[in-house]
PDB file of C-alpha atoms in Angstrom:
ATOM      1  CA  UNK M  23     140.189 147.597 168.476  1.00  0.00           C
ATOM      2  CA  UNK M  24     140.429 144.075 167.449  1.00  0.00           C
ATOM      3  CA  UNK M  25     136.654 144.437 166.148  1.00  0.00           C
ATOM      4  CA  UNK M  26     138.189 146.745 163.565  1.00  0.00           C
ATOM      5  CA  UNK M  27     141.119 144.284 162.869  1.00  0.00           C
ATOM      6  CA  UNK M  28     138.797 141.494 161.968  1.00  0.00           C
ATOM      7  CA  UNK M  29     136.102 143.851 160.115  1.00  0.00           C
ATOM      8  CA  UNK M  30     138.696 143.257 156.874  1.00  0.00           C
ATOM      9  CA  UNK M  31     139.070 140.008 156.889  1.00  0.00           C
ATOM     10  CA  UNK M  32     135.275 139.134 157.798  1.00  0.00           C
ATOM     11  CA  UNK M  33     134.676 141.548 154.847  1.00  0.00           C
ATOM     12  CA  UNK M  34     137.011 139.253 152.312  1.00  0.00           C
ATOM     13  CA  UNK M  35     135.699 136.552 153.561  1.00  0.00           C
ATOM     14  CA  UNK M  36     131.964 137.250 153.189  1.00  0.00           C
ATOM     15  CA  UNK M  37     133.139 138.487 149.640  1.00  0.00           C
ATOM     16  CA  UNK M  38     134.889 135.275 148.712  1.00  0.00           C
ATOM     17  CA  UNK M  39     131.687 132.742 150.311  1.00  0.00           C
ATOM     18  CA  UNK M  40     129.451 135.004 147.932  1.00  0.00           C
ATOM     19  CA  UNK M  41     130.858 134.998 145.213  1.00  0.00           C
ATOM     20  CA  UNK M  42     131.661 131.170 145.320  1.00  0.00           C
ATOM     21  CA  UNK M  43     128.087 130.408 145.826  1.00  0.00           C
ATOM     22  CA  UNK M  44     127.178 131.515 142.560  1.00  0.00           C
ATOM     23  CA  UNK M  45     128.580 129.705 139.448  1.00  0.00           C
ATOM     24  CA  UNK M  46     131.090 130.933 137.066  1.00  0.00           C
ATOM     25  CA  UNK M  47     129.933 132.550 133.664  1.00  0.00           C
ATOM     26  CA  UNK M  48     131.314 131.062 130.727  1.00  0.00           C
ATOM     27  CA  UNK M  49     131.390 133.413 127.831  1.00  0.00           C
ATOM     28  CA  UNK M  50     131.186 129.748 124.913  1.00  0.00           C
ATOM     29  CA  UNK M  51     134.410 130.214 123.259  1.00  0.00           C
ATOM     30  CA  UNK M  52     135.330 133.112 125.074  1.00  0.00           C
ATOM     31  CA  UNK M  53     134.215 134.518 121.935  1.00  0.00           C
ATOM     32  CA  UNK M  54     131.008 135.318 119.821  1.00  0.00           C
ATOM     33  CA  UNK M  55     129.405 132.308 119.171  1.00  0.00           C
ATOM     34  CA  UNK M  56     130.026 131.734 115.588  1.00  0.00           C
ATOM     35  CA  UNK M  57     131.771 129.173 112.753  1.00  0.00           C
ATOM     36  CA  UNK M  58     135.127 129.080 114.689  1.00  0.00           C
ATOM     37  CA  UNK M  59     138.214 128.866 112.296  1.00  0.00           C
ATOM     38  CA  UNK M  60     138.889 125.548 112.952  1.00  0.00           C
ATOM     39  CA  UNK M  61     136.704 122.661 113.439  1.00  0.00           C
ATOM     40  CA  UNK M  62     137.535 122.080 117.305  1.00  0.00           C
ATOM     41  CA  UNK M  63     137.869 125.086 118.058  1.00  0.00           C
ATOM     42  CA  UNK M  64     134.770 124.894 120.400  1.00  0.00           C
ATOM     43  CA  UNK M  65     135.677 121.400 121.428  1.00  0.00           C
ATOM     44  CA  UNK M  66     139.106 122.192 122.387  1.00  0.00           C
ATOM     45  CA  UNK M  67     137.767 125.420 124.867  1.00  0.00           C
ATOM     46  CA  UNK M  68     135.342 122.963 126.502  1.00  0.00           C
ATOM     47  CA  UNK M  69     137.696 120.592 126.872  1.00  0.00           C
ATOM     48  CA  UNK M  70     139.631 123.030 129.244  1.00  0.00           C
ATOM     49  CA  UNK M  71     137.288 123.752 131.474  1.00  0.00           C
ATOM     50  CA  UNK M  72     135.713 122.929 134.801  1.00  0.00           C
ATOM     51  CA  UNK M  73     131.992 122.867 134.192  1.00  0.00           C
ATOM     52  CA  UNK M  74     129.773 122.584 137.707  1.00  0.00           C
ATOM     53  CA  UNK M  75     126.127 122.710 138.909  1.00  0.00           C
ATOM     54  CA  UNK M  76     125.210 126.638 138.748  1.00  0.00           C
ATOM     55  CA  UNK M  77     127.664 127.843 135.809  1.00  0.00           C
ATOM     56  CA  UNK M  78     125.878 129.701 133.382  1.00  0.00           C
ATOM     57  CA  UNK M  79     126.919 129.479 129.338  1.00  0.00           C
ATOM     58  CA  UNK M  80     126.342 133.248 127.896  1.00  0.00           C
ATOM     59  CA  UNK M  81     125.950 132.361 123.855  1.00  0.00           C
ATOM     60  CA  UNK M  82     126.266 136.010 122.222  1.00  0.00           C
ATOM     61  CA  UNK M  83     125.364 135.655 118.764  1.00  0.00           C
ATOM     62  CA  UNK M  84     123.252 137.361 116.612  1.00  0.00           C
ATOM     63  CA  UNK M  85     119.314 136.050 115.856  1.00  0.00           C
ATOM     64  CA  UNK M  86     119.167 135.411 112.489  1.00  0.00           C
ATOM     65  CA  UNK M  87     122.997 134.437 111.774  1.00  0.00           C
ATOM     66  CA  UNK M  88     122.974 131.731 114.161  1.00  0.00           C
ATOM     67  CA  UNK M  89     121.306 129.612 117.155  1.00  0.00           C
ATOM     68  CA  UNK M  90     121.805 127.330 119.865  1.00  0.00           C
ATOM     69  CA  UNK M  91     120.249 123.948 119.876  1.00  0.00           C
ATOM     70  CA  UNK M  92     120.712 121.343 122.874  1.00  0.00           C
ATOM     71  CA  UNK M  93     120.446 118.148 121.409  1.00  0.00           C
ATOM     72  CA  UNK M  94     121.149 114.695 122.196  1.00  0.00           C
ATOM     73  CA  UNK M  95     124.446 112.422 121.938  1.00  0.00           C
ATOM     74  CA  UNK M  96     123.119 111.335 118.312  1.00  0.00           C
ATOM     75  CA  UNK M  97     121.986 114.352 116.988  1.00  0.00           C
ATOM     76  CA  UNK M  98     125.129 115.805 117.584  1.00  0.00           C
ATOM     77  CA  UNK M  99     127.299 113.292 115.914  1.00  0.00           C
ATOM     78  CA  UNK M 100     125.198 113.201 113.365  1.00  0.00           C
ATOM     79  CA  UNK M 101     125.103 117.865 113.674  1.00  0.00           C
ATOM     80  CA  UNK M 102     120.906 117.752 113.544  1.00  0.00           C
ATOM     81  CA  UNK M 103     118.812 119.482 115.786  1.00  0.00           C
ATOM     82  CA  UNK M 104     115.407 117.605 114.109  1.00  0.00           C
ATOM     83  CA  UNK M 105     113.649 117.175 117.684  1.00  0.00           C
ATOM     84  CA  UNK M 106     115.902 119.700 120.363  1.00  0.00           C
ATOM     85  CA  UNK M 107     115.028 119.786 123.957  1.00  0.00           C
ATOM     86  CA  UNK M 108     115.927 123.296 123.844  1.00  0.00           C
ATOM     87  CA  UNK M 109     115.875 126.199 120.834  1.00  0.00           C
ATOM     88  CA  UNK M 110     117.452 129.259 121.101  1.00  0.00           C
ATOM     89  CA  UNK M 111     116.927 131.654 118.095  1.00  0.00           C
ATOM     90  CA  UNK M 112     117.210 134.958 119.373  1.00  0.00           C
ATOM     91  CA  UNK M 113     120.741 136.330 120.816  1.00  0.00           C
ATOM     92  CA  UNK M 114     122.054 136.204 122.910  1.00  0.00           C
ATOM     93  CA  UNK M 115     121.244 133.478 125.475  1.00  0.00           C
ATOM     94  CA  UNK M 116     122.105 132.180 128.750  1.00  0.00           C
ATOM     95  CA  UNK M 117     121.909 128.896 129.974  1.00  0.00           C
ATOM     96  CA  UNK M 118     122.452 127.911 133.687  1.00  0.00           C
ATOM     97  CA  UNK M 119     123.549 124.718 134.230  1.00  0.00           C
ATOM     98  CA  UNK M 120     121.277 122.967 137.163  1.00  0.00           C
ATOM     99  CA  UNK M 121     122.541 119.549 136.857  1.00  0.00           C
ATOM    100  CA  UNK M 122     125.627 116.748 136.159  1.00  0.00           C
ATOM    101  CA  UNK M 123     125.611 115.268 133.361  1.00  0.00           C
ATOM    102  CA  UNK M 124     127.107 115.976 129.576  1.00  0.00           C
ATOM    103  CA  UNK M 125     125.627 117.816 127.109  1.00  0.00           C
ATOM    104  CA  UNK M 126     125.647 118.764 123.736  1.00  0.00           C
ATOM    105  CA  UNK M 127     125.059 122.422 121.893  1.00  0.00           C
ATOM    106  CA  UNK M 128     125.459 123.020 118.111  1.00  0.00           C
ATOM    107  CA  UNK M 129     124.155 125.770 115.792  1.00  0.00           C
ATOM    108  CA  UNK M 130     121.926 124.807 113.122  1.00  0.00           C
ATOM    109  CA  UNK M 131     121.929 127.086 110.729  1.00  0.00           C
ATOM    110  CA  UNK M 132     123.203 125.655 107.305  1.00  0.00           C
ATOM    111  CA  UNK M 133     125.954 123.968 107.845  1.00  0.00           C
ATOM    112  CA  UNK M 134     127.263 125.424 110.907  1.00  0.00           C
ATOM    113  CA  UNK M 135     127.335 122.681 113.285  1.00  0.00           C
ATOM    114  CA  UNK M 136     129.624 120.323 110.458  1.00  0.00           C
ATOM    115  CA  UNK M 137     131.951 123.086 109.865  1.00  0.00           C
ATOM    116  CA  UNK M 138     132.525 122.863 114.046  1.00  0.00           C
ATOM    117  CA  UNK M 139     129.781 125.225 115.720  1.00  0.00           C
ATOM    118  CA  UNK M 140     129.068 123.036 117.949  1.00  0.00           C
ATOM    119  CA  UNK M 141     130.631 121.500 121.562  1.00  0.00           C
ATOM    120  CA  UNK M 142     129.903 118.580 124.420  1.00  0.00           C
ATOM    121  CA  UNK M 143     129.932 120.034 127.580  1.00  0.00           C
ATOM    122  CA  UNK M 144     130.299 117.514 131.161  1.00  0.00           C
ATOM    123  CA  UNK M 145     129.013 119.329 133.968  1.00  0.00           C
ATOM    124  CA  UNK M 146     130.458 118.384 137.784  1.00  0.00           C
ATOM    125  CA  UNK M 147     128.632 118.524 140.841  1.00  0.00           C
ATOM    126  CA  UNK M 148     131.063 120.715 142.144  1.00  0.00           C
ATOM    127  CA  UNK M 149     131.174 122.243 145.344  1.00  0.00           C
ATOM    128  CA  UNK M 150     128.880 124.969 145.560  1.00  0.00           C
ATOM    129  CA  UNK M 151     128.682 126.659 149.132  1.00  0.00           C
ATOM    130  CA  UNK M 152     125.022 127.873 148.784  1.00  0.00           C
ATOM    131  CA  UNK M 153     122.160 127.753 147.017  1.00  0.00           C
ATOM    132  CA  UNK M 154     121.938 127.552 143.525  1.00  0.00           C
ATOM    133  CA  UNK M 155     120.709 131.164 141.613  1.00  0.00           C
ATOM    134  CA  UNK M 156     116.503 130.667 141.180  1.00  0.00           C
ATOM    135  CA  UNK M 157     116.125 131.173 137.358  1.00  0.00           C
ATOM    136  CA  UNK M 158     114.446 134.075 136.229  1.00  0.00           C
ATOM    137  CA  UNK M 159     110.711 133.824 135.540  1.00  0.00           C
ATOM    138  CA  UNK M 160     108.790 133.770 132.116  1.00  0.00           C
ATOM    139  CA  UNK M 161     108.214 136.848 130.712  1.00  0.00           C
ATOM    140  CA  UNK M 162     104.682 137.694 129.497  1.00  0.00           C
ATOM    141  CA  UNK M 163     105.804 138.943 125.717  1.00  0.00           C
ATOM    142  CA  UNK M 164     108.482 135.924 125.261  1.00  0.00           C
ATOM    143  CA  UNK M 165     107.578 134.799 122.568  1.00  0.00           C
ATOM    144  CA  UNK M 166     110.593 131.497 122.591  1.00  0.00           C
ATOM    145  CA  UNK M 167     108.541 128.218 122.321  1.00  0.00           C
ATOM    146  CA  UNK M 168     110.082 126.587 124.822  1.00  0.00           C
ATOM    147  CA  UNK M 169     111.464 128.998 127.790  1.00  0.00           C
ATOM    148  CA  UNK M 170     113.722 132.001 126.645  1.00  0.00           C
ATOM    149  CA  UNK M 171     112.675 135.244 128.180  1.00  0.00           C
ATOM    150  CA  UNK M 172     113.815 138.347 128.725  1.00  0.00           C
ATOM    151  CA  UNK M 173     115.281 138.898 132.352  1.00  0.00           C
ATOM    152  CA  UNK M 174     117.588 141.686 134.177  1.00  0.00           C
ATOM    153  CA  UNK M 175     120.965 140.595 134.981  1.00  0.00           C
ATOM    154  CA  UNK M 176     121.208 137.831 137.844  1.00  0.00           C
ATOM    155  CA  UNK M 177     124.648 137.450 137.981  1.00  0.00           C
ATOM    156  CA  UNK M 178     126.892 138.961 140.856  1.00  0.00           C
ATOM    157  CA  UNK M 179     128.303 141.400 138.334  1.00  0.00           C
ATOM    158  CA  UNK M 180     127.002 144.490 137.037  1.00  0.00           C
ATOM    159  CA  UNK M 181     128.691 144.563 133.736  1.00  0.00           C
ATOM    160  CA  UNK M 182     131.344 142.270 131.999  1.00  0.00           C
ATOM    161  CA  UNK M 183     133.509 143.359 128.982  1.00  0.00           C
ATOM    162  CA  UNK M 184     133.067 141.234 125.530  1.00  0.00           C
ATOM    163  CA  UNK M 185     136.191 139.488 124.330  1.00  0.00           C
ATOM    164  CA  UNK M 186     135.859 142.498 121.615  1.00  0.00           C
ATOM    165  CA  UNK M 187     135.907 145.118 124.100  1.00  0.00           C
ATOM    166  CA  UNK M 188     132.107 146.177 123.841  1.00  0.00           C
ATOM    167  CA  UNK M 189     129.764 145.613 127.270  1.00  0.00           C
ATOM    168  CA  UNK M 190     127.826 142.402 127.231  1.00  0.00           C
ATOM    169  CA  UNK M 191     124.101 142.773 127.639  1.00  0.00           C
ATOM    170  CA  UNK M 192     123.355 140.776 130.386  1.00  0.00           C
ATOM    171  CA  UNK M 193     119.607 140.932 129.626  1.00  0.00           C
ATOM    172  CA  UNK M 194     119.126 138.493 126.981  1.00  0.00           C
ATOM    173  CA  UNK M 195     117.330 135.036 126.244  1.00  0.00           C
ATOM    174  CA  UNK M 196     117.863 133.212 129.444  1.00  0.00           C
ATOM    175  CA  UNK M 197     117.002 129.331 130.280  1.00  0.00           C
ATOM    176  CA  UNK M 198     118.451 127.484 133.677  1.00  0.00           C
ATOM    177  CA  UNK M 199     118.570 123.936 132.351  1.00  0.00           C
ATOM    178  CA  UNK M 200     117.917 120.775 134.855  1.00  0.00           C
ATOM    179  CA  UNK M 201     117.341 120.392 138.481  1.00  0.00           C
ATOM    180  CA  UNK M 202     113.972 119.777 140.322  1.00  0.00           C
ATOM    181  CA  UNK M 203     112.425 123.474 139.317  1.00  0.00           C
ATOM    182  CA  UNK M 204     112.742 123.351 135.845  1.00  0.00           C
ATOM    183  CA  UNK M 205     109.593 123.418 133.697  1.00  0.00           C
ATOM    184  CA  UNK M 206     109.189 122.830 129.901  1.00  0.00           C
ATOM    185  CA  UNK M 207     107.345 125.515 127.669  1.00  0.00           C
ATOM    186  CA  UNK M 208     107.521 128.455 130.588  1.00  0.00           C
ATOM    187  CA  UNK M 209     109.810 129.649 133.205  1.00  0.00           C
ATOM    188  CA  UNK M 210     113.087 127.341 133.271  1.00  0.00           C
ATOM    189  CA  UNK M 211     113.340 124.193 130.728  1.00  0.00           C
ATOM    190  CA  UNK M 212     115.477 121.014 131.617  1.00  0.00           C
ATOM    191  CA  UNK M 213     118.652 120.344 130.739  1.00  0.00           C
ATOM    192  CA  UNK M 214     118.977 116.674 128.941  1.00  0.00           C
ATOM    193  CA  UNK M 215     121.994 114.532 129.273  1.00  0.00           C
TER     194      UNK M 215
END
């Protein structure tokens, strides 16, 4: 009889450990990723949140209208993505974030990044119970430069709803950025502070 008393809470609390192990996923914006209607708009969203080791940025935009560039410190003042570290020009992408450190995204597409598409993001070490999510291997027809590949969904979820009430496609363009795994040019590319 007690046995059954505990199974609940056991069952909560094997819930709870799981789900903290794995990081949070940050829709950017909490919107599509696009030329927001003010210039820090993007700034102002990062700016309220708690970034840590294991997040994972979903960018939905659409290839062709937009990208994602991770550039450095300079390059984003100055909104040019001349020599990235990563490239992401097919939508939408994830990044998981495998190390501290800040880091800077913009789009640069025209003049996206100077009309604010574009945002600084400081990553904590955090407090993650468990291991941190492997990142999912290369596909064989990627055909991203750098590491972008088609995956299934790794995330604890099975579905989420878009902030425009359509299902987000969890397989898309997926990198996890930093940490002692990461490769450049296949499987999982560093992230660069």
């Amino acid at each position: 009889m007690v046995m059954m008393m505990n199974s609940p809470v056991l069952l909560v609390i094997l819930i709870s450990s799981l789900t903290q192990s794995f990081g949070k996923e940050y829709i950017v914006g909490d919107t599509f990723w696009s030329i927001p209607t003010t210039n820090d708009f993007y700034t102002n969203w990062s700016s309220s949140q708690f970034f840590e080791i294991g997040d994972t940025f979903y960018f939905d935009f659409d290839s062709g209208l937009h990208n994602v560039m991770q550039v450095s410190s300079r390059q984003y003042q100055s909104c040019t993505a001349d020599n990235p570290f990563e490239a992401f020009e097919d939508g939408p992408a994830k990044i998981v974030l495998m190390e501290e450190g800040v880091f800077y995204f913009i789009c640069s597409i025209s003049n996206h990044c100077g009309l604010g598409q574009k945002f600084s993001a400081v990553v904590h070490r955090g407090k993650i119970s468990g291991p941190i999510p492997s990142p999912p291997g290369p596909s064989p027809a990627s055909q991203h430069p750098l590491s972008s590949s088609s995956s299934e969904n790794n995330f604890p979820y099975s579905s989420q709803q878009s902030p425009t009430g359509g299902e987000i496609d969890w397989s898309t363009n997926s990198s996890a950025v930093g940490g002692s795994n990461s490769k450049t040019n296949s499987g999982a590319a560093p992230l660069y502070c």
